[in-house]
């Protein structure tokens, strides 16, 4: 398998511009090859600038399916919902034509919503063309938290589920997350991180191979790239 390519930028804005361009190219390739393409994005603070670049890309967005790699188990209009973030910053302008696959369901717990979401995601073109991951300073990615007991199963390469319910003890809200298996078979997995601290966590994690971010990147079978700026 090819090495993980590490791309370093002078500023987060330069990174956002390049990453958006490379995501658009990968989606175009997917559309050329299968007529449709799929993209899974992360929530949190890091991707906002990249979303603003990506939504300006001239693509046949009506042929693109977009989902999240994870969400907090909240109503989609809650201030901390990843879906809300994506609706506000990505699903605008040209990208309004894309089909969005929500990870929300109207059940009190993510465990209760899993079956419906699993069924919904069967219509998402898989393997996903591009997965854009973020990473926390504890080495979590998507909502695969090292502190959560459910992460062990969700991080197994043999797991046949696309999504898992995760209850982190070190972060707020119950979560729903794509599993390692769903992420790892993507055509491309891009990790988007900024700051010296996260770079250190990433390097340490990769050298030890134990934290979720390392397990996911090590299992990924397609193109693997890191996009980093200070
Ligand atoms: C979430 C995520 C998560 C995120 C990291 C980094 O719902 O929180 O999707 O995996 O990518 O926690 O978050 P920041 O970009 O805010 O640092």
mmCIF file of N, CA, C and O and ligand atoms in Angstrom, residues 41-47 68-72 80 82 132-138 140-145 175-176 192-194 198, ligand 1:
data_model
loop_
_atom_site.group_PDB
_atom_site.id
_atom_site.type_symbol
_atom_site.label_atom_id
_atom_site.label_comp_id
_atom_site.label_asym_id
_atom_site.label_seq_id
_atom_site.Cartn_x
_atom_site.Cartn_y
_atom_site.Cartn_z
ATOM 1 N N UNK A 41 -18.059 14.051 5.157
ATOM 2 C CA UNK A 41 -17.292 15.132 5.771
ATOM 3 C C UNK A 41 -17.381 15.071 7.292
ATOM 4 O O UNK A 41 -18.295 14.458 7.844
ATOM 5 N N UNK A 42 -16.432 15.753 7.932
ATOM 6 C CA UNK A 42 -16.418 15.813 9.393
ATOM 7 C C UNK A 42 -17.079 17.090 9.879
ATOM 8 O O UNK A 42 -17.194 18.064 9.129
ATOM 9 N N UNK A 43 -17.455 17.080 11.147
ATOM 10 C CA UNK A 43 -17.947 18.293 11.782
ATOM 11 C C UNK A 43 -16.808 18.953 12.547
ATOM 12 O O UNK A 43 -15.655 18.855 12.144
ATOM 13 N N UNK A 44 -17.125 19.576 13.665
ATOM 14 C CA UNK A 44 -16.096 20.287 14.434
ATOM 15 C C UNK A 44 -15.788 21.629 13.784
ATOM 16 O O UNK A 44 -16.472 22.055 12.851
ATOM 17 N N UNK A 45 -14.726 22.272 14.273
ATOM 18 C CA UNK A 45 -14.438 23.641 13.810
ATOM 19 C C UNK A 45 -13.557 23.677 12.564
ATOM 20 O O UNK A 45 -13.645 24.588 11.741
ATOM 21 N N UNK A 46 -12.679 22.704 12.426
ATOM 22 C CA UNK A 46 -11.657 22.769 11.375
ATOM 23 C C UNK A 46 -12.205 22.893 9.953
ATOM 24 O O UNK A 46 -11.628 23.631 9.149
ATOM 25 N N UNK A 47 -13.278 22.196 9.560
ATOM 26 C CA UNK A 47 -13.614 22.182 8.128
ATOM 27 C C UNK A 47 -14.359 23.394 7.569
ATOM 28 O O UNK A 47 -14.560 23.454 6.356
ATOM 29 N N UNK A 68 -22.155 12.743 6.615
ATOM 30 C CA UNK A 68 -21.184 13.088 7.648
ATOM 31 C C UNK A 68 -20.453 11.831 8.102
ATOM 32 O O UNK A 68 -21.023 10.733 8.048
ATOM 33 N N UNK A 69 -19.214 11.977 8.579
ATOM 34 C CA UNK A 69 -18.552 10.811 9.173
ATOM 35 C C UNK A 69 -19.094 10.553 10.578
ATOM 36 O O UNK A 69 -19.002 9.441 11.081
ATOM 37 N N UNK A 70 -19.662 11.597 11.192
ATOM 38 C CA UNK A 70 -20.263 11.399 12.507
ATOM 39 C C UNK A 70 -21.178 12.564 12.831
ATOM 40 O O UNK A 70 -21.089 13.624 12.225
ATOM 41 N N UNK A 71 -22.051 12.340 13.795
ATOM 42 C CA UNK A 71 -22.844 13.455 14.309
ATOM 43 C C UNK A 71 -23.103 13.237 15.790
ATOM 44 O O UNK A 71 -23.016 12.112 16.297
ATOM 45 N N UNK A 72 -23.384 14.366 16.429
ATOM 46 C CA UNK A 72 -23.777 14.315 17.843
ATOM 47 C C UNK A 72 -25.264 14.016 17.858
ATOM 48 O O UNK A 72 -25.993 14.492 16.978
ATOM 49 N N UNK A 80 -24.824 22.650 18.297
ATOM 50 C CA UNK A 80 -23.665 21.747 18.259
ATOM 51 C C UNK A 80 -23.832 20.588 17.290
ATOM 52 O O UNK A 80 -23.025 19.643 17.297
ATOM 53 N N UNK A 82 -23.517 18.599 13.910
ATOM 54 C CA UNK A 82 -22.673 18.639 12.713
ATOM 55 C C UNK A 82 -23.524 18.852 11.456
ATOM 56 O O UNK A 82 -23.087 19.471 10.501
ATOM 57 N N UNK A 132 -13.422 12.866 4.418
ATOM 58 C CA UNK A 132 -12.544 13.874 5.035
ATOM 59 C C UNK A 132 -12.674 13.735 6.547
ATOM 60 O O UNK A 132 -13.742 13.964 7.117
ATOM 61 N N UNK A 133 -11.595 13.346 7.167
ATOM 62 C CA UNK A 133 -11.591 13.137 8.616
ATOM 63 C C UNK A 133 -11.015 14.348 9.327
ATOM 64 O O UNK A 133 -10.137 15.045 8.790
ATOM 65 N N UNK A 134 -11.477 14.570 10.564
ATOM 66 C CA UNK A 134 -10.807 15.472 11.478
ATOM 67 C C UNK A 134 -10.171 14.611 12.561
ATOM 68 O O UNK A 134 -10.250 13.374 12.516
ATOM 69 N N UNK A 135 -9.541 15.247 13.519
ATOM 70 C CA UNK A 135 -8.945 14.470 14.619
ATOM 71 C C UNK A 135 -8.964 15.314 15.882
ATOM 72 O O UNK A 135 -8.707 16.527 15.829
ATOM 73 N N UNK A 136 -9.260 14.695 17.005
ATOM 74 C CA UNK A 136 -9.198 15.388 18.290
ATOM 75 C C UNK A 136 -7.830 15.166 18.932
ATOM 76 O O UNK A 136 -7.068 14.278 18.523
ATOM 77 N N UNK A 137 -7.531 15.957 19.956
ATOM 78 C CA UNK A 137 -6.203 15.838 20.587
ATOM 79 C C UNK A 137 -6.046 14.551 21.382
ATOM 80 O O UNK A 137 -4.951 14.207 21.835
ATOM 81 N N UNK A 138 -7.138 13.808 21.550
ATOM 82 C CA UNK A 138 -7.039 12.480 22.186
ATOM 83 C C UNK A 138 -6.874 11.374 21.139
ATOM 84 O O UNK A 138 -6.911 10.191 21.474
ATOM 85 N N UNK A 140 -8.987 10.760 18.671
ATOM 86 C CA UNK A 140 -10.238 10.253 18.071
ATOM 87 C C UNK A 140 -10.374 10.804 16.661
ATOM 88 O O UNK A 140 -9.832 11.864 16.330
ATOM 89 N N UNK A 141 -11.085 10.063 15.863
ATOM 90 C CA UNK A 141 -11.473 10.556 14.545
ATOM 91 C C UNK A 141 -12.905 10.120 14.316
ATOM 92 O O UNK A 141 -13.351 9.137 14.909
ATOM 93 N N UNK A 142 -13.638 10.842 13.421
ATOM 94 C CA UNK A 142 -15.091 10.687 13.384
ATOM 95 C C UNK A 142 -15.554 10.737 14.851
ATOM 96 O O UNK A 142 -15.064 11.567 15.620
ATOM 97 N N UNK A 143 -16.448 9.829 15.303
ATOM 98 C CA UNK A 143 -16.715 9.776 16.757
ATOM 99 C C UNK A 143 -16.174 8.472 17.336
ATOM 100 O O UNK A 143 -16.745 7.893 18.260
ATOM 101 N N UNK A 144 -15.072 8.013 16.800
ATOM 102 C CA UNK A 144 -14.407 6.807 17.311
ATOM 103 C C UNK A 144 -13.446 7.268 18.405
ATOM 104 O O UNK A 144 -12.274 7.564 18.154
ATOM 105 N N UNK A 145 -14.002 7.385 19.610
ATOM 106 C CA UNK A 145 -13.251 7.916 20.751
ATOM 107 C C UNK A 145 -12.518 6.805 21.479
ATOM 108 O O UNK A 145 -13.116 5.752 21.774
ATOM 109 N N UNK A 175 -23.171 9.846 20.325
ATOM 110 C CA UNK A 175 -22.797 10.085 18.921
ATOM 111 C C UNK A 175 -23.220 8.937 18.038
ATOM 112 O O UNK A 175 -23.397 7.803 18.485
ATOM 113 N N UNK A 176 -23.250 9.259 16.751
ATOM 114 C CA UNK A 176 -23.320 8.218 15.731
ATOM 115 C C UNK A 176 -22.111 8.433 14.840
ATOM 116 O O UNK A 176 -21.736 9.568 14.546
ATOM 117 N N UNK A 192 -7.703 16.132 7.779
ATOM 118 C CA UNK A 192 -7.559 17.594 7.761
ATOM 119 C C UNK A 192 -7.302 18.072 9.192
ATOM 120 O O UNK A 192 -8.204 18.022 10.029
ATOM 121 N N UNK A 193 -6.076 18.524 9.461
ATOM 122 C CA UNK A 193 -5.745 18.976 10.824
ATOM 123 C C UNK A 193 -4.920 20.258 10.771
ATOM 124 O O UNK A 193 -4.193 20.501 9.803
ATOM 125 N N UNK A 194 -5.018 21.026 11.841
ATOM 126 C CA UNK A 194 -4.205 22.243 11.934
ATOM 127 C C UNK A 194 -3.579 22.330 13.332
ATOM 128 O O UNK A 194 -4.099 21.772 14.292
ATOM 129 N N UNK A 198 -1.847 19.120 17.220
ATOM 130 C CA UNK A 198 -2.457 17.992 16.499
ATOM 131 C C UNK A 198 -1.427 17.272 15.637
ATOM 132 O O UNK A 198 -1.502 16.060 15.458
HETATM 133 C C1 LIG B 1 -17.053 15.884 15.764
HETATM 134 C C2 LIG B 1 -16.128 15.348 14.740
HETATM 135 C C3 LIG B 1 -14.749 15.077 15.208
HETATM 136 C C4 LIG B 1 -13.869 16.276 14.851
HETATM 137 C C5 LIG B 1 -12.692 16.376 15.772
HETATM 138 C C6 LIG B 1 -11.907 17.650 15.524
HETATM 139 O O1 LIG B 1 -18.235 15.722 15.628
HETATM 140 O O2 LIG B 1 -16.579 16.482 16.753
HETATM 141 O O3 LIG B 1 -16.488 15.108 13.467
HETATM 142 O O4 LIG B 1 -14.153 13.895 14.803
HETATM 143 O O5 LIG B 1 -13.456 16.168 13.521
HETATM 144 O O6 LIG B 1 -13.168 16.382 17.090
HETATM 145 O O7 LIG B 1 -12.705 18.750 15.856
HETATM 146 P P1 LIG B 1 -12.228 20.227 15.636
HETATM 147 O O8 LIG B 1 -12.122 20.435 14.170
HETATM 148 O O9 LIG B 1 -13.307 21.074 16.242
HETATM 149 O O10 LIG B 1 -10.907 20.356 16.331
#
